mmCIF file of C-alpha atoms in Angstrom:
data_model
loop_
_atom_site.group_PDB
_atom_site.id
_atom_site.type_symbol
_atom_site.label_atom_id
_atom_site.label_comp_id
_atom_site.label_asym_id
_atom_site.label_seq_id
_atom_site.Cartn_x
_atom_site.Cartn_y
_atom_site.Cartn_z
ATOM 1 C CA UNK M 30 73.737 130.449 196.158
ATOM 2 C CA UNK M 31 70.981 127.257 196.648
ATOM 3 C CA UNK M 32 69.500 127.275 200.155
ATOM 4 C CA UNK M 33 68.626 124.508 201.920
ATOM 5 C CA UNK M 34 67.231 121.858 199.757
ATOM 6 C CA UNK M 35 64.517 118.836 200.984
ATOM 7 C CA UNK M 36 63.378 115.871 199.258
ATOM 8 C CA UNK M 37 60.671 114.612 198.744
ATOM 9 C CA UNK M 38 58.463 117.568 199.276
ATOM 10 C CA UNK M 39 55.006 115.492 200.025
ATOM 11 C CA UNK M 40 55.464 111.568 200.772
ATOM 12 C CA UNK M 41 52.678 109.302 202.002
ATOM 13 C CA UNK M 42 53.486 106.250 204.372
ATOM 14 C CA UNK M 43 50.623 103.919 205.961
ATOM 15 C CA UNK M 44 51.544 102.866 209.385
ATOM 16 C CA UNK M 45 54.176 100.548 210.185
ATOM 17 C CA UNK M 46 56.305 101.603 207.225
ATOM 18 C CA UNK M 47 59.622 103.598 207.091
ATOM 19 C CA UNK M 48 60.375 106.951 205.566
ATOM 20 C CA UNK M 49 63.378 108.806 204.947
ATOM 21 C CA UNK M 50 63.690 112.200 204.417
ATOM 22 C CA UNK M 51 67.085 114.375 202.744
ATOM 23 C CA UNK M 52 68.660 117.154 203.384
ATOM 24 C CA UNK M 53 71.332 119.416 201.774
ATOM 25 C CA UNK M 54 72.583 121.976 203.453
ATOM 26 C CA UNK M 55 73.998 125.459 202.240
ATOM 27 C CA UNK M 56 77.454 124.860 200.931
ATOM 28 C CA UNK M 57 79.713 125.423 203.465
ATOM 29 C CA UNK M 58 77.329 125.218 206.870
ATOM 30 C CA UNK M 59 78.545 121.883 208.283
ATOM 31 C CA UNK M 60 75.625 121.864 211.080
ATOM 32 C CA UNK M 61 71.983 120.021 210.383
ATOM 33 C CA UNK M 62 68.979 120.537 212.261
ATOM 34 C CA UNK M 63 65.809 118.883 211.832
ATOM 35 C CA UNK M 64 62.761 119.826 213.422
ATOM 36 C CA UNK M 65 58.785 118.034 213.166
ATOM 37 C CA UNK M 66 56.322 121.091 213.357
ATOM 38 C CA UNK M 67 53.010 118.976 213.565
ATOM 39 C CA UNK M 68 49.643 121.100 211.979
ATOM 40 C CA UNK M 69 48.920 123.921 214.305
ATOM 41 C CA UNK M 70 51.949 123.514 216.748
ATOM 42 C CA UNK M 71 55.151 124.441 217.446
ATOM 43 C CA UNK M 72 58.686 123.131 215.916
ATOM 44 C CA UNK M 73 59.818 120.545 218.114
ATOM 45 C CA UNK M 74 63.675 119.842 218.181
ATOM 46 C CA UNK M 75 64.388 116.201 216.364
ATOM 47 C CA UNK M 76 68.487 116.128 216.358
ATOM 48 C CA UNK M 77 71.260 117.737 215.123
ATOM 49 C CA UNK M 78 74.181 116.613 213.257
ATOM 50 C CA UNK M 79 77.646 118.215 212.744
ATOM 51 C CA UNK M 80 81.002 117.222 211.088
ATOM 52 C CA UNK M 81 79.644 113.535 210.634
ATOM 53 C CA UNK M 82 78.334 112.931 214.252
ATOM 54 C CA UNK M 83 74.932 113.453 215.988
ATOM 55 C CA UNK M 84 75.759 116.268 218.960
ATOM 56 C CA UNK M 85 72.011 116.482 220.534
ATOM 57 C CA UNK M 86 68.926 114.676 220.204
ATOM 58 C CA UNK M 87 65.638 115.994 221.136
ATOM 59 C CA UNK M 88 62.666 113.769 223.273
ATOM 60 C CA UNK M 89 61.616 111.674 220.398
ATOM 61 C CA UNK M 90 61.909 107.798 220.574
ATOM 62 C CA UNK M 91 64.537 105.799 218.932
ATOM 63 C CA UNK M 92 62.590 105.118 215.565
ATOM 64 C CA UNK M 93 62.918 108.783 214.884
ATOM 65 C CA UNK M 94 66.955 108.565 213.646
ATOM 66 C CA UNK M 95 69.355 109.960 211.027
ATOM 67 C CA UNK M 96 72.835 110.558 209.673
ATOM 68 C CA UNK M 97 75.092 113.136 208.199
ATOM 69 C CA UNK M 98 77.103 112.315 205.236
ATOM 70 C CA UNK M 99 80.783 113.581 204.524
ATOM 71 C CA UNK M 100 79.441 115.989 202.286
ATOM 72 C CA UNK M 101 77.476 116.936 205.088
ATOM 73 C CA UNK M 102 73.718 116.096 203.525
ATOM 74 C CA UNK M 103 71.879 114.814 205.565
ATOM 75 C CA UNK M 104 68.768 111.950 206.042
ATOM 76 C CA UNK M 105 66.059 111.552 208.696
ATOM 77 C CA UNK M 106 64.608 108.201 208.802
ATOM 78 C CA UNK M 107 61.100 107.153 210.349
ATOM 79 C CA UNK M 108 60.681 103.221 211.448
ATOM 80 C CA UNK M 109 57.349 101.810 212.063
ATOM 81 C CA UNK M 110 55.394 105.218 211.852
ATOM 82 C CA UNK M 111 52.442 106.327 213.400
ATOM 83 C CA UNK M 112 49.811 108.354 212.649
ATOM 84 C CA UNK M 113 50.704 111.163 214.901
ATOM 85 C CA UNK M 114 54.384 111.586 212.653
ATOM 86 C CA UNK M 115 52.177 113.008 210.240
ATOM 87 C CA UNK M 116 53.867 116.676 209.843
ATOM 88 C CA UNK M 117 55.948 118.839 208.352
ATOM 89 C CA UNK M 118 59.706 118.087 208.422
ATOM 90 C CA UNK M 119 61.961 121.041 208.589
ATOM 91 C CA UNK M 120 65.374 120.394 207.875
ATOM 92 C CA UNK M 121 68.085 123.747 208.874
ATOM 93 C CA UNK M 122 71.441 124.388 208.801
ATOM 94 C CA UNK M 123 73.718 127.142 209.908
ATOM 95 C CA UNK M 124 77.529 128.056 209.367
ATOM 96 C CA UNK M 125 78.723 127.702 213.445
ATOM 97 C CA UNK M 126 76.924 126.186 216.456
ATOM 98 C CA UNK M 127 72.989 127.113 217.109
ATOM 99 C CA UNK M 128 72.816 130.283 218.030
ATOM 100 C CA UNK M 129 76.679 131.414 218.477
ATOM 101 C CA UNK M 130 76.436 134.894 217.868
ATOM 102 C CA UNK M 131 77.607 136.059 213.893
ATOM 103 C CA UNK M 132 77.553 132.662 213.158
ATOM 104 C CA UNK M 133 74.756 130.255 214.399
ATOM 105 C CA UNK M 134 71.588 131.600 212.772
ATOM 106 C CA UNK M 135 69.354 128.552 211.195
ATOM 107 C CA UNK M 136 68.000 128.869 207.821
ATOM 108 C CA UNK M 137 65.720 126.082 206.735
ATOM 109 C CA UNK M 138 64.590 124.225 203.773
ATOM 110 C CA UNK M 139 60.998 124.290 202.469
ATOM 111 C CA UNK M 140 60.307 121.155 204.502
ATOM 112 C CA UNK M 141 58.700 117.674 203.867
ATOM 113 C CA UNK M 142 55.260 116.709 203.992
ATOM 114 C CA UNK M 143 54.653 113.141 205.788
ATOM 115 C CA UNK M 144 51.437 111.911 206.009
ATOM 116 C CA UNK M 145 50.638 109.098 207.507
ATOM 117 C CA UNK M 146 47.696 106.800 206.997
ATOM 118 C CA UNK F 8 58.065 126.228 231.980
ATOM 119 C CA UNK F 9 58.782 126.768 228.137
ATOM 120 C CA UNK F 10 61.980 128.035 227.477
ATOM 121 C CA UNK F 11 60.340 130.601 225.218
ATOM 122 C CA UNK F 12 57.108 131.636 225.707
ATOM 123 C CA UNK F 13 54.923 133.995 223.557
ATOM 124 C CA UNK F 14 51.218 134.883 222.838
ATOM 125 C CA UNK F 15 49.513 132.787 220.680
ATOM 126 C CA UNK F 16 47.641 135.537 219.370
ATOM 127 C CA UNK F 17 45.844 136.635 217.299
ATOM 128 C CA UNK F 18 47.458 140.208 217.114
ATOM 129 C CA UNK F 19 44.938 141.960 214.996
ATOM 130 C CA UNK F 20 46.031 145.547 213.631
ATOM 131 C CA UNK F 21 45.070 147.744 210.555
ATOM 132 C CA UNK F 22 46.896 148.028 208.165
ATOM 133 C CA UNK F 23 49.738 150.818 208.260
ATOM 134 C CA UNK F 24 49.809 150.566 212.134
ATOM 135 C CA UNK F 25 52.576 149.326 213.895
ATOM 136 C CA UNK F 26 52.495 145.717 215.044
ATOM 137 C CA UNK F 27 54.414 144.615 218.524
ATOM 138 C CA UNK F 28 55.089 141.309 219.171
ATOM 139 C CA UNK F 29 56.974 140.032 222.495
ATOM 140 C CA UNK F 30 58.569 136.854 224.118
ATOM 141 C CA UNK F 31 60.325 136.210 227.430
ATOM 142 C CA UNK F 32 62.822 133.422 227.854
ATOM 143 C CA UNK F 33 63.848 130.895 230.700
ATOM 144 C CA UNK F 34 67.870 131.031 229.739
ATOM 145 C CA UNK F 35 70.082 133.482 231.416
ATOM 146 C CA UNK F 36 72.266 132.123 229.197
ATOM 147 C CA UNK F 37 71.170 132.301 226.037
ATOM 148 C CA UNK F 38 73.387 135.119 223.831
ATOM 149 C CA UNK F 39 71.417 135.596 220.584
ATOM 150 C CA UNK F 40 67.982 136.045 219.497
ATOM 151 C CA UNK F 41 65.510 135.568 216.440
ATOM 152 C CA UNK F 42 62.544 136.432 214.574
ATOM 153 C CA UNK F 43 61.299 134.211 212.083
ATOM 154 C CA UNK F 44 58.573 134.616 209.933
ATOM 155 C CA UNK F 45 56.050 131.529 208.845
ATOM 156 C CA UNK F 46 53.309 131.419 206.167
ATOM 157 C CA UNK F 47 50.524 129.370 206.370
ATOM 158 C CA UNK F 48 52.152 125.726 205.372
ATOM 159 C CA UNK F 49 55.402 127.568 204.583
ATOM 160 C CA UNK F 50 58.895 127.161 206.564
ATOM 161 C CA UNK F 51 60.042 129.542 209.124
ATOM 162 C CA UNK F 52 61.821 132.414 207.020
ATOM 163 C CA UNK F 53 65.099 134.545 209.404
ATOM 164 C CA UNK F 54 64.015 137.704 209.390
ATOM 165 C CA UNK F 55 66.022 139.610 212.257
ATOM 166 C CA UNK F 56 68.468 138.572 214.704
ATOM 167 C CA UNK F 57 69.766 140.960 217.983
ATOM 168 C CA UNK F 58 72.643 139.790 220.235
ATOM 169 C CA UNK F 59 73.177 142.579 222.513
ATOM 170 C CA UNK F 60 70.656 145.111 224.522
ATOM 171 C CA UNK F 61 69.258 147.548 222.853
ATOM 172 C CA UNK F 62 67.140 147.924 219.303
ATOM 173 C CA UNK F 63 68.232 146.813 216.225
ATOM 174 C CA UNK F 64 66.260 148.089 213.369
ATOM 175 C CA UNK F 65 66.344 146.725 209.748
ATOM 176 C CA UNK F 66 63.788 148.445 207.313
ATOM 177 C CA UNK F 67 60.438 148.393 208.604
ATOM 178 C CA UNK F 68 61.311 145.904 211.689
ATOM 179 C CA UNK F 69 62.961 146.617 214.885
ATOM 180 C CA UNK F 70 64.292 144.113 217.131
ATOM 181 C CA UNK F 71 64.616 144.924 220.551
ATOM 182 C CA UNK F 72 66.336 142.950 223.664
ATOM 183 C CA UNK F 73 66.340 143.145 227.356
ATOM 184 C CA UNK F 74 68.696 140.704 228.980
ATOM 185 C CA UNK F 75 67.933 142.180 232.667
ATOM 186 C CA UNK F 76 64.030 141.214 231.800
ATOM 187 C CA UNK F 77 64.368 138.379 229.465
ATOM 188 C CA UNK F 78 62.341 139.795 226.802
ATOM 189 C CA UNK F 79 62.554 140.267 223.300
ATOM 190 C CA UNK F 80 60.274 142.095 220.883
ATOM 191 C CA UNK F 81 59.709 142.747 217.187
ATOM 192 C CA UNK F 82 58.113 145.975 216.333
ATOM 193 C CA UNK F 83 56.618 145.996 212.666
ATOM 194 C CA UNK F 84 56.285 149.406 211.227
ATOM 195 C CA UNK F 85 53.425 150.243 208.340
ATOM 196 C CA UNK F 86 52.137 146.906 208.456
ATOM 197 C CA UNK F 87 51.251 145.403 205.579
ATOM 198 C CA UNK F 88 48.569 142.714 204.520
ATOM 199 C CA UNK F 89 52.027 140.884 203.238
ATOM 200 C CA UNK F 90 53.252 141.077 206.786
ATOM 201 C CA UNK F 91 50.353 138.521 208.188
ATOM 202 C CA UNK F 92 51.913 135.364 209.476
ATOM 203 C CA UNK F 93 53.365 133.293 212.452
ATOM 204 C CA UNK F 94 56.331 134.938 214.220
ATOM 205 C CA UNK F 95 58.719 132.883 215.840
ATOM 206 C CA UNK F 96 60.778 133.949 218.905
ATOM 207 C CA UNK F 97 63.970 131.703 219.087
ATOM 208 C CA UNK F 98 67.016 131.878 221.510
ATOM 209 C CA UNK F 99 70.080 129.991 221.413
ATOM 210 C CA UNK F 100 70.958 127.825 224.242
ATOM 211 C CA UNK F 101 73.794 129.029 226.514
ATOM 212 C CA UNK F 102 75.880 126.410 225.053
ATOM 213 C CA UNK F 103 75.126 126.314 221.386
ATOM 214 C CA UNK F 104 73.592 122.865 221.249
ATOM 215 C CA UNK F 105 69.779 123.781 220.120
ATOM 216 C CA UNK F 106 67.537 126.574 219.624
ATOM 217 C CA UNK F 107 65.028 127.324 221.630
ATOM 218 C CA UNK F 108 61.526 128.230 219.678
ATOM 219 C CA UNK F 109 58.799 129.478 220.901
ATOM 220 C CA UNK F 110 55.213 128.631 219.765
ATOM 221 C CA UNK F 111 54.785 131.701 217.808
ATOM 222 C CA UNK F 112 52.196 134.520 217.427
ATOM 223 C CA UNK F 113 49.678 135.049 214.803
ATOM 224 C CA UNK F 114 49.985 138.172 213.087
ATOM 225 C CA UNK F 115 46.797 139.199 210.762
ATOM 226 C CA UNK F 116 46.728 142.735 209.190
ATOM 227 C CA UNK F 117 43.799 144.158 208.216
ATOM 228 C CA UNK F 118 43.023 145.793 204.859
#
């Protein structure tokens, strides 16, 4: 069974452009996570998506947005980036709600690599 | 105050020894725990989960939870070169909207 899948796995912006990053999550897990773990730090919480809608959003600004598809894929998009949204993008999904016990473990995807110039 | 806090590290240990790693967290709350594992420019990798007090123990790793304390530890048995990495501590929040992560501790095990 495929894991959690990201594309693209390296992409270089120069500031002021857009990028947009994709998810797919592990059939049947209907929840999407994404998290920005910039080099040396922690994983900051992005948003999370389930059954189409966005439930929680972390304390990024409004250029930092996204969607969930009906099939339940997923796509982060950057506006007008910066050089500090250079990081890896980790995209996770999980069968119930985060961290409802038997259900709500995250597994993630092998990330994206933004780098910003 | 982080909702999960652990030691940056570095935990040092020989190899074969046992490595303990710990985390406390803000959330009475918060029902279920995890331990994830990160390589150097990998992505965090589930390695144990523990919802109720007690140890859990899963090959060479044991999971152990205090709710009274609000701490949660990993023990890693016979460690291994293979074992040094980032741990992460997560929690879930009491009402299943996020995860809570901590900052992780860096595990190296000597040769």
């Amino acid at each position: 069974e495929a894991g959690v899948t990201q594309s693209p796995t390296h992409l270089i912006k120069t500031r002021g452009q857009q990028a947009t990053l994709r998810c797919s999550p592990i059939s049947g897990h209907t929840s999407v996570y994404w998290y920005q773990q910039a080099l040396g730090l922690g994983l900051q919480f992005l948003l999370w998506y389930d059954e189409g809608e966005e439930r929680n959003r972390g304390n990024f600004p409004p250029r930092f947005s996204g969607r969930q598809f009906p099939n339940y894929s997923s796509e982060l998009n950057v506006n007008a980036l910066e050089l500090e949204d250079s990081a890896l993008y980790l995209c996770a999904s999980s069968l119930g709600l985060a961290g409802e016990p038997g259900t709500g473990e995250l597994f993630f995807g092998e990330g994206s690599r933004l780098t910003v110039l | 105050q982080k909702e999960v806090e652990q030691n940056s590290g570095p935990l040092s240990v020989p190899e074969g020894a046992i490595a303990s790693l710990n985390c406390t967290y803000s959330d009475r709350g918060s029902q279920s725990f995890f331990w994830y594992r990160q390589y150097s420019g990998k992505s965090p990798e589930l390695i144990m989960f523990i919802y109720s007090n007690g140890d859990k123990e899963d090959g060479r790793f044991t999971a152990q939870l205090n709710k009274a304390s609000q701490y949660v530890s990993l023990l890693i048995r016979d460690s291994q070169p293979s074992d040094s990495a980032t741990y992460l501590c997560a929690a879930g929040a009491d009402n299943f909207n996020k995860f809570y992560f901590g900052s992780g501790t860096k595990l190296n095990v000597k040769p």
